[in-house]
Coordinates of C-alpha atoms and ligand atoms in Angstrom, one line a residue:
X1 CA 11.9 31.5 -27.3
X2 CA 9.5 32.9 -24.3
X3 CA 11.5 34.8 -21.3
X4 CA 11.5 32.9 -18.4
X5 CA 11.4 35.2 -14.9
X6 CA 12.8 33.6 -12.0
X7 CA 11.0 31.1 -10.0
X8 CA 11.5 31.9 -6.1
X9 CA 12.4 28.7 -4.9
X10 CA 14.7 26.3 -6.2
X11 CA 13.9 23.4 -4.5
X12 CA 10.9 22.3 -6.7
X13 CA 13.4 19.3 -8.6
X14 CA 14.1 19.0 -12.2
X15 CA 12.4 21.1 -14.2
X16 CA 10.7 18.7 -17.3
X17 CA 9.0 22.6 -19.1
X18 CA 8.9 26.1 -18.0
X19 CA 6.9 29.0 -19.8
X20 CA 5.8 32.4 -18.4
X21 CA 2.1 32.9 -19.5
X22 CA 1.1 36.9 -19.2
X23 CA 3.3 37.7 -15.7
X24 CA 2.8 34.6 -14.5
X25 CA 5.8 32.0 -14.8
X26 CA 4.8 27.9 -14.9
X27 CA 7.4 25.3 -13.8
X28 CA 6.7 21.4 -14.9
X29 CA 8.2 19.1 -12.7
X30 CA 8.3 15.5 -11.9
X31 CA 6.2 16.4 -8.9
X32 CA 3.6 18.7 -10.3
X33 CA 3.3 22.3 -11.8
X34 CA 4.5 25.2 -10.0
X35 CA 2.8 28.6 -11.0
X36 CA 4.5 31.7 -9.9
X37 CA 2.3 34.8 -9.8
X38 CA 4.2 37.8 -9.2
X39 CA 1.0 40.0 -8.8
X40 CA -1.1 37.8 -6.8
X41 CA -1.3 37.0 -2.6
X42 CA -0.9 33.3 -3.0
X43 CA 1.7 34.1 -4.8
X44 CA 3.1 30.7 -5.5
X45 CA 0.9 27.2 -6.1
X46 CA 1.2 23.8 -6.9
X47 CA -1.0 20.9 -8.4
X48 CA 0.6 17.3 -7.4
X49 CA 0.9 15.2 -10.7
X50 CA -0.9 13.1 -8.5
X51 CA -4.0 15.2 -8.6
X52 CA -4.4 15.9 -12.5
X53 CA -6.8 13.7 -14.1
X54 CA -7.0 14.9 -17.6
X55 CA -5.5 17.6 -19.8
X56 CA -7.0 18.7 -23.0
X57 CA -6.6 21.0 -26.0
X58 CA -9.4 23.0 -26.4
X59 CA -9.5 25.9 -28.2
X60 CA -8.0 26.0 -31.4
X61 CA -8.7 30.1 -33.1
X62 CA -6.7 30.6 -36.3
X63 CA -6.0 34.5 -35.4
X64 CA -4.0 34.3 -39.3
X65 CA -2.2 31.8 -41.6
X66 CA 0.8 31.1 -39.2
X67 CA -0.5 32.6 -35.5
X68 CA -3.0 30.5 -33.5
X69 CA -4.3 30.9 -30.0
X70 CA -4.4 27.8 -28.4
X71 CA -5.4 26.3 -24.7
X72 CA -4.5 23.5 -22.8
X73 CA -7.2 22.4 -19.9
X74 CA -5.7 20.8 -17.1
X75 CA -8.6 19.3 -14.9
X76 CA -7.4 18.0 -11.4
X77 CA -8.9 17.4 -7.9
X78 CA -6.4 19.4 -5.8
X79 CA -6.3 18.8 -2.0
X80 CA -8.3 21.6 0.0
X81 CA -5.5 23.0 2.8
X82 CA -8.6 22.9 5.6
X83 CA -8.1 25.7 8.0
X84 CA -9.5 23.3 10.8
X85 CA -7.7 20.9 11.8
X86 CA -9.6 17.8 11.3
X87 CA -9.5 15.2 9.3
X88 CA -12.2 15.7 7.2
X89 CA -10.4 16.2 4.1
X90 CA -12.1 17.9 0.7
X91 CA -10.9 17.9 -2.8
X92 CA -11.2 20.6 -4.9
X93 CA -11.9 20.3 -8.6
X94 CA -10.1 22.8 -11.1
X95 CA -9.3 23.6 -14.5
X96 CA -5.9 25.2 -15.3
X97 CA -5.9 27.2 -18.5
X98 CA -2.7 27.8 -20.1
X99 CA -3.1 30.2 -23.0
X100 CA -0.1 29.9 -26.0
X101 CA -0.4 31.8 -28.9
X102 CA 2.4 33.2 -31.5
X103 CA 3.7 31.4 -34.2
X104 CA 4.3 28.0 -32.4
X105 CA 1.6 28.0 -30.0
X106 CA -0.3 24.3 -31.1
X107 CA 3.9 23.0 -31.4
X108 CA 4.5 24.3 -27.7
X109 CA 0.6 23.4 -26.1
X110 CA 1.1 19.9 -27.5
X111 CA 4.7 19.8 -25.7
X112 CA 3.1 20.4 -22.6
X113 CA 0.5 18.1 -23.1
X114 CA 2.8 15.5 -24.4
X115 CA 4.9 16.2 -21.2
X116 CA 2.1 16.2 -18.2
X117 CA 0.5 13.3 -20.2
X118 CA 3.9 11.3 -19.8
X119 CA 4.1 12.4 -16.2
X120 CA 0.2 11.5 -15.5
X121 CA 1.1 7.6 -16.9
X122 CA -2.3 8.3 -18.0
X123 CA -2.9 5.1 -20.3
X124 CA -5.9 5.9 -22.4
X125 CA -6.0 2.4 -23.6
X126 CA -7.8 1.3 -20.0
X127 CA -10.9 -0.2 -20.8
X128 CA -13.1 -0.8 -17.7
X129 CA -16.3 -2.7 -17.2
X130 CA -18.0 -1.0 -14.4
X131 CA -20.8 -2.4 -12.7
X132 CA -23.0 -0.5 -10.1
X133 CA -24.6 -2.4 -6.9
X134 CA -28.2 0.0 -6.7
X135 CA -29.0 -2.0 -3.6
X136 CA -25.4 -1.0 -1.9
X137 CA -25.6 0.8 1.3
X138 CA -28.1 3.8 1.3
X139 CA -29.0 3.2 -2.3
X140 CA -26.5 6.0 -3.7
X141 CA -24.3 4.2 -5.9
X142 CA -25.6 5.2 -9.0
X143 CA -25.5 8.6 -8.6
X144 CA -21.9 8.5 -7.3
X145 CA -20.9 7.1 -10.5
X146 CA -22.6 9.3 -12.6
X147 CA -21.9 12.9 -10.6
X148 CA -18.6 12.2 -9.6
X149 CA -16.8 9.4 -11.4
X150 CA -18.3 9.1 -15.0
X151 CA -17.5 13.0 -15.7
X152 CA -13.7 12.5 -14.7
X153 CA -13.6 9.5 -17.3
X154 CA -15.3 11.5 -19.7
X155 CA -12.5 14.3 -19.9
X156 CA -9.9 11.5 -19.3
X157 CA -11.3 10.2 -22.3
X158 CA -11.2 6.7 -21.2
X159 CA -13.6 4.1 -22.1
X160 CA -16.1 2.0 -20.1
X161 CA -18.9 0.6 -20.2
X162 CA -21.7 0.1 -17.0
X163 CA -23.9 -2.6 -15.6
X164 CA -26.2 -2.3 -13.2
X165 CA -26.2 -5.2 -11.0
X166 CA -30.2 -7.3 -11.2
X167 CA -29.9 -9.6 -8.8
X168 CA -27.4 -11.1 -5.7
X169 CA -24.5 -13.1 -7.4
X170 CA -25.4 -11.1 -10.9
X171 CA -21.7 -9.9 -10.8
X172 CA -20.1 -13.5 -10.3
X173 CA -22.2 -14.9 -13.0
X174 CA -21.7 -12.0 -15.2
X175 CA -17.4 -11.8 -14.3
X176 CA -17.5 -16.1 -14.6
X177 CA -19.2 -16.6 -18.1
X178 CA -18.3 -13.5 -20.0
X179 CA -15.7 -12.3 -22.4
X180 CA -14.2 -9.6 -20.8
X181 CA -10.6 -9.7 -23.1
X182 CA -11.1 -6.2 -24.1
X183 CA -10.9 -4.7 -20.7
X184 CA -8.0 -3.7 -18.0
X185 CA -10.2 -3.1 -14.9
X186 CA -13.4 -4.2 -13.1
X187 CA -14.6 -1.3 -11.4
X188 CA -17.2 -1.7 -8.7
X189 CA -19.6 0.8 -7.2
X190 CA -20.7 -1.1 -4.2
X191 CA -20.0 -2.5 -1.0
X192 CA -17.0 -5.3 -0.1
X193 CA -20.1 -7.9 -0.9
X194 CA -19.8 -7.1 -4.5
X195 CA -16.0 -7.2 -4.5
X196 CA -16.1 -10.7 -3.0
X197 CA -18.5 -11.6 -5.6
X198 CA -16.5 -10.3 -8.5
X199 CA -13.1 -12.1 -6.9
X200 CA -15.0 -15.3 -6.9
X201 CA -16.7 -15.2 -10.3
X202 CA -13.0 -14.6 -11.9
X203 CA -11.3 -16.9 -9.7
X204 CA -14.0 -20.1 -11.0
X205 CA -12.5 -19.5 -14.6
X206 CA -10.3 -21.4 -16.1
X207 CA -8.0 -18.1 -17.1
X208 CA -8.0 -17.0 -13.4
X209 CA -4.4 -17.1 -13.5
X210 CA -4.2 -14.5 -16.8
X211 CA -6.9 -13.0 -16.0
X212 CA -5.3 -11.8 -12.1
X213 CA -2.2 -10.0 -14.3
X214 CA -4.3 -8.4 -16.5
X215 CA -7.3 -7.2 -14.8
X216 CA -7.1 -4.7 -12.4
X217 CA -9.9 -4.4 -9.9
X218 CA -11.3 -0.6 -8.5
X219 CA -14.1 -0.2 -6.1
X220 CA -15.6 3.2 -5.5
X221 CA -17.1 3.0 -2.3
X222 CA -21.0 2.9 -2.2
X223 CA -21.2 0.2 0.6
X224 CA -22.2 0.4 4.2
X225 CA -18.9 -1.1 5.4
X226 CA -16.1 -0.5 2.7
X227 CA -13.1 -2.1 4.6
X228 CA -10.6 -2.2 2.1
X229 CA -11.6 1.0 0.9
X230 CA -10.8 2.5 4.8
X231 CA -7.5 0.2 4.5
X232 CA -6.7 2.2 1.2
X233 CA -7.6 5.6 2.5
X234 CA -6.8 5.9 6.0
X235 CA -3.0 7.0 5.0
X236 CA -4.2 9.3 2.1
X237 CA -6.2 12.5 1.6
X238 CA -9.0 13.5 0.1
X239 CA -12.4 11.8 -0.2
X240 CA -12.0 8.6 -0.7
X241 CA -15.0 8.9 -3.5
X242 CA -12.3 10.8 -5.8
X243 CA -9.5 9.1 -4.6
X244 CA -10.8 6.0 -6.2
X245 CA -11.3 7.7 -9.6
X246 CA -8.2 9.4 -9.5
X247 CA -6.7 6.3 -9.2
X248 CA -8.6 4.4 -11.7
X249 CA -7.8 6.5 -14.0
X250 CA -3.8 7.1 -13.5
X251 CA -3.8 3.8 -13.3
X252 CA -2.5 3.9 -9.7
X253 CA -1.8 -0.2 -8.7
X254 CA -0.8 -2.2 -6.0
X255 CA -0.8 -6.1 -5.7
X256 CA -3.0 -7.2 -3.2
X257 CA -2.9 -10.6 -0.7
X258 CA -6.2 -13.0 -1.1
X259 CA -7.0 -15.6 1.2
X260 CA -8.3 -19.2 0.2
X261 CA -10.4 -20.5 2.4
X262 CA -11.5 -24.0 2.4
X263 CA -15.3 -25.2 4.2
X264 CA -16.3 -28.7 4.1
X265 CA -18.1 -28.1 0.7
X266 CA -16.4 -25.0 -1.0
X267 CA -13.2 -22.9 -2.3
X268 CA -13.9 -19.2 -1.6
X269 CA -11.4 -16.3 -2.1
X270 CA -11.2 -13.9 0.0
X271 CA -9.8 -10.1 0.0
X272 CA -10.8 -9.0 3.8
X273 CA -11.4 -11.1 6.4
X274 CA -12.7 -14.3 8.1
X275 CA -15.0 -13.6 11.2
X276 CA -15.7 -16.2 13.7
X277 CA -18.0 -15.9 17.0
X278 CA -19.0 -12.6 18.4
X279 CA -17.8 -10.1 15.2
X280 CA -19.6 -11.9 12.6
X281 CA -22.5 -12.4 14.5
X282 CA -22.5 -8.6 15.0
X283 CA -22.0 -8.1 11.6
X284 CA -24.6 -10.7 10.0
X285 CA -27.5 -11.5 12.8
X286 CA -27.8 -7.6 13.4
X287 CA -28.9 -7.8 9.8
X288 CA -32.8 -8.4 10.7
X289 CA -32.8 -5.0 12.8
X290 CA -31.6 -2.9 9.5
X291 CA -34.6 -1.3 8.3
X292 CA -35.3 0.0 11.5
X293 CA -31.6 0.8 13.3
X294 CA -29.7 1.5 10.3
X295 CA -25.9 1.9 11.0
X296 CA -26.6 1.9 14.4
X297 CA -27.6 -1.9 13.6
X298 CA -23.9 -2.8 14.6
X299 CA -23.7 -0.6 17.8
X300 CA -26.9 -2.3 19.2
X301 CA -25.8 -5.7 18.6
X302 CA -22.5 -5.4 20.1
X303 CA -24.2 -4.1 23.2
X304 CA -26.5 -7.0 23.2
X305 CA -24.3 -9.3 22.8
X306 CA -21.9 -8.0 25.2
X307 CA -24.3 -8.6 27.9
X308 CA -25.3 -11.8 26.8
X309 CA -21.7 -13.2 25.5
X310 CA -21.9 -16.4 23.8
X311 CA -18.8 -18.9 23.9
X312 CA -17.7 -20.7 21.5
X313 CA -15.2 -24.0 21.6
X314 CA -13.0 -24.3 19.4
X315 CA -9.7 -26.1 18.0
X316 CA -7.7 -23.3 16.5
X317 CA -4.7 -24.1 14.6
X318 CA -2.6 -21.3 12.9
X319 CA 0.9 -21.8 10.6
X320 CA 3.2 -18.8 11.7
X321 CA 4.1 -16.4 9.4
X322 CA 7.7 -16.6 10.1
X323 CA 8.6 -20.7 10.0
X324 CA 9.7 -21.6 6.8
X325 CA 7.6 -24.9 5.7
X326 CA 7.9 -26.4 3.0
X327 CA 4.6 -29.2 3.5
X328 CA 2.0 -28.6 1.4
X329 CA -0.9 -26.7 2.3
X330 CA -2.9 -29.9 3.7
X331 CA -5.5 -31.1 0.9
X332 CA -8.6 -31.4 3.3
X333 CA -10.3 -30.4 6.6
X334 CA -9.1 -33.6 8.5
X335 CA -5.8 -33.8 7.1
X336 CA -2.6 -33.6 9.6
X337 CA -1.2 -30.4 10.0
X338 CA 2.9 -30.4 10.1
X339 CA 5.1 -29.8 12.9
X340 CA 5.2 -26.2 12.7
X341 CA 1.9 -25.4 13.4
X342 CA 0.3 -24.3 16.7
X343 CA -2.5 -26.0 17.9
X344 CA -4.8 -24.1 20.6
X345 CA -7.8 -25.4 22.3
X346 CA -10.3 -23.2 24.2
X347 CA -13.5 -21.4 24.5
X348 CA -13.6 -18.4 22.3
X349 CA -15.4 -15.1 22.2
X350 CA -14.2 -15.3 18.8
X351 CA -11.8 -15.8 16.3
X352 CA -10.8 -13.0 13.6
X353 CA -8.1 -13.8 10.9
X354 CA -7.7 -10.2 9.4
X355 CA -5.8 -9.4 5.6
X356 CA -6.4 -5.6 5.4
X357 CA -6.1 -2.9 8.4
X358 CA -9.5 -1.7 8.2
X359 CA -12.7 -4.4 8.2
X360 CA -14.9 -1.2 8.4
X361 CA -14.1 2.6 8.7
X362 CA -14.9 2.0 12.2
X363 CA -13.0 -1.1 12.5
X364 CA -9.0 -0.5 12.7
X365 CA -8.6 -4.1 13.7
X366 CA -5.1 -5.1 11.9
X367 CA -3.2 -1.7 12.3
X368 CA -0.2 -3.0 10.7
X369 CA -1.4 -5.0 8.1
X370 CA -1.0 -3.9 4.4
X371 CA -2.4 -4.8 1.0
X372 CA 0.4 -7.3 0.5
X373 CA 2.6 -8.5 3.0
X374 CA 1.5 -12.2 3.0
X375 CA 0.3 -12.0 6.4
X376 CA -2.9 -13.2 7.7
X377 CA -3.5 -11.2 11.0
X378 CA -5.6 -13.9 13.9
X379 CA -6.7 -12.3 16.7
X380 CA -8.0 -14.6 18.9
X381 CA -10.6 -13.9 21.9
X382 CA -10.6 -16.3 25.2
X383 CA -13.8 -16.5 26.7
X384 CA -11.7 -16.1 30.0
X385 CA -11.3 -12.1 29.1
X386 CA -13.7 -10.4 31.6
X387 CA -17.1 -8.3 30.1
X388 CA -14.6 -5.0 31.0
X389 CA -11.7 -5.4 29.4
X390 CA -13.7 -7.0 26.4
X391 CA -15.6 -3.7 26.0
X392 CA -12.4 -1.6 26.9
X393 CA -10.9 -3.7 24.0
X394 CA -14.2 -3.0 21.7
X395 CA -13.6 0.7 22.3
X396 CA -10.2 1.2 21.0
X397 CA -10.8 -0.9 17.8
X398 CA -11.4 2.3 16.0
X399 CA -8.7 4.0 17.2
X400 CA -6.6 1.5 15.8
X401 CA -4.9 1.3 19.6
X402 CA -6.7 -1.9 21.0
X403 CA -3.6 -3.4 20.8
X404 CA -1.0 -1.1 22.1
X405 CA -1.3 -1.8 25.8
X406 CA 0.7 -4.2 27.9
X407 CA -0.6 -8.2 26.1
X408 CA -3.4 -9.4 27.9
X409 CA -3.0 -13.4 27.7
X410 CA -6.7 -13.8 26.8
X411 CA -6.2 -11.2 23.8
X412 CA -3.8 -12.3 21.3
X413 CA -2.9 -10.9 17.8
X414 CA -0.7 -14.2 15.7
X415 CA 1.1 -13.2 11.9
X416 CA 0.6 -16.4 10.4
X417 CA -0.3 -17.6 7.0
X418 CA -2.4 -20.0 7.3
X419 CA -5.0 -21.1 9.8
X420 CA -7.9 -23.7 10.7
X421 CA -10.5 -22.8 12.9
X422 CA -12.7 -26.4 14.3
X423 CA -15.7 -25.7 16.3
X424 CA -16.5 -27.9 19.5
X425 CA -20.2 -26.4 19.3
X426 CA -22.9 -26.7 16.8
X427 CA -24.5 -23.1 17.1
X428 CA -22.5 -19.8 15.7
X429 CA -21.4 -17.7 13.1
X430 CA -18.6 -17.4 10.3
X431 CA -18.5 -14.6 7.6
X432 CA -16.0 -14.3 5.1
X433 CA -15.5 -10.4 3.5
X434 CA -18.5 -9.7 5.4
X435 CA -20.3 -12.8 4.0
X436 CA -22.0 -15.6 6.3
X437 CA -21.1 -19.2 4.9
X438 CA -22.5 -22.2 6.9
X439 CA -21.1 -22.7 10.4
X440 CA -18.8 -25.5 10.6
X441 CA -14.7 -26.4 10.2
X442 CA -12.7 -24.3 7.8
X443 CA -9.3 -23.9 6.9
X444 CA -7.1 -20.9 5.1
X445 CA -3.8 -19.6 3.6
X446 CA -2.5 -16.8 2.4
X447 CA -1.9 -16.3 -1.4
X448 CA 0.7 -13.6 -1.5
X449 CA 0.4 -10.7 -3.8
X450 CA -1.7 -12.8 -6.4
X451 CA -4.6 -9.6 -7.2
X452 CA -4.3 -6.0 -8.8
X453 CA -6.2 -3.5 -7.4
X454 CA -6.6 0.4 -8.1
X455 CA -5.4 2.0 -5.0
X456 CA -4.9 6.0 -4.2
X457 CA -1.4 7.4 -3.6
X458 CA -0.3 9.1 -0.8
X459 CA 0.0 12.9 -1.7
X460 CA 2.7 14.4 0.0
X461 CA 2.7 18.2 -1.1
X462 CA -0.3 20.3 0.4
X463 CA -2.2 22.0 -2.2
X464 CA -2.9 25.6 -2.2
X465 CA -4.6 26.1 -5.1
X466 CA -8.2 28.2 -6.3
X467 CA -10.7 27.7 -8.5
X468 CA -9.9 27.9 -12.1
X469 CA -7.1 29.5 -13.4
X470 CA -6.5 31.4 -16.7
X471 CA -2.8 31.8 -17.7
Ligands
ADP1 P1 -23.1 -3.4 1.3 O1 -21.7 -3.0 1.9 O2 -24.5 -2.5 1.6 O3 -23.6 -4.9 2.1 P2 -22.5 -4.7 -1.2 O4 -22.3 -3.7 -2.8 O5 -21.7 -5.1 -0.6 O6 -23.0 -3.6 -0.6 O7 -23.7 -5.5 -1.7 C1 -24.4 -6.1 -1.1 C2 -25.4 -7.6 -1.4 O8 -26.2 -6.8 -2.8 C3 -24.4 -8.6 -2.5 O9 -24.1 -9.5 -1.6 C4 -24.8 -8.4 -3.9 O10 -24.8 -10.3 -3.7 C5 -25.9 -7.8 -3.4 N1 -27.2 -7.4 -4.9 C6 -26.1 -7.2 -5.8 N2 -27.3 -6.4 -6.9 C7 -28.6 -6.4 -6.2 C8 -29.6 -6.5 -6.6 N3 -29.4 -6.0 -7.6 N4 -30.7 -6.4 -5.7 C9 -30.3 -7.0 -4.9 N5 -29.4 -7.5 -4.2 C10 -28.0 -7.1 -4.8
MG2 MG1 -2.3 -7.3 4.1

């Protein structure tokens, strides 16, 4: 039996395994690996379980018939404690090597490997279908996948197939028409637009209800907005790309609400937002200047539309979230609404329905929203709002402080379950998850927790580990 040096602290939680590696002591608990190095300046180090993405036995040198030396490599992306108190979080890739020797080296190493794998819940039975959109954002989706995500997949030993999208709607048609029973997850290396295609392609299948339970959706941020990724990462440390890889490998999942949107011609499923009026125009119409303005197109268009503010007349109805309502959702856009619905007829600068906290990293539109709260956060901006107040409101969205001040009657954020917008004007802009649809009446209802997504977990502990370690 290996002698174990006493650990400095007793607050590591229940011990799963503990062992002496030369002069260093390593303790495995449900929270992670504690490494105690009496001879080092950084005496105590920690690798969180949620930071480990692979664990493999790599060397097996047979010294004699009974004695072997075995090395267990533990691969992790640790959160680097930055000296500056900035929001720029980084993750550093490290390999911790635990060297076992003696007669029971192999048995001991396997015991550690199994204990770590069990705690990590890494399911090697996972198989992914990965879509890469070469057209997303700055066009780096393929590079991001091969340089950051694929090496993690390989080390973790997960199986995956890769498809490069060939045109718009490629993923929609592919997931709608192709057998996907061998996959546990569909991963997109792209922006929100590609996830919108995947969701709607899957919903179009007859077996969608079973697929919704079986397949988890993953998104590696490579697009220009990536509102869903911003939502999942704003309370989490680390690089969103690596966080996505860790969440996928670790099978870290969460339920997610979808919103069923009915237009005059079709039904669409949405995971992010419905924007109508000002916000939609800034998002969609600014595409026209994308070639020379890049991402500055949003600011330029936002200022232009602020100078020449358009007003949109509409009837907006909503079913408040806290109302118990057994009446079925109206079957069509002209069906009478039940008594619990509230109707507002007015002229608006815009209407936005958000079901994620962020529509992009800069648009922290519904700060209290979570992935599966079953709430549509409906923002009504009346056209009686002054240009100055509107600008001040827009400038606060990035920090999510736009709703904190005393209530302005022209700005309302309402929690609801369903909504209907009937325009009383002919010219305007509507976007669902950032994709434009024809301007006209729409109605929408939330379907709580219907989809599953890979999502990073909040890291509680700060890590102070450095580089590769051989123990
Ligand atoms: P971004 O965030 O930059 O908009 P997305 O990944 O959301 O990036 O994709 C934007 C659009 O690109 C989607 O609407 C999708 O239909 C389209 N698309 C996907 N693959 C291709 C391709 N190979 N060529 C052109 N467009 C594509
Ligand atoms: Mg939500």
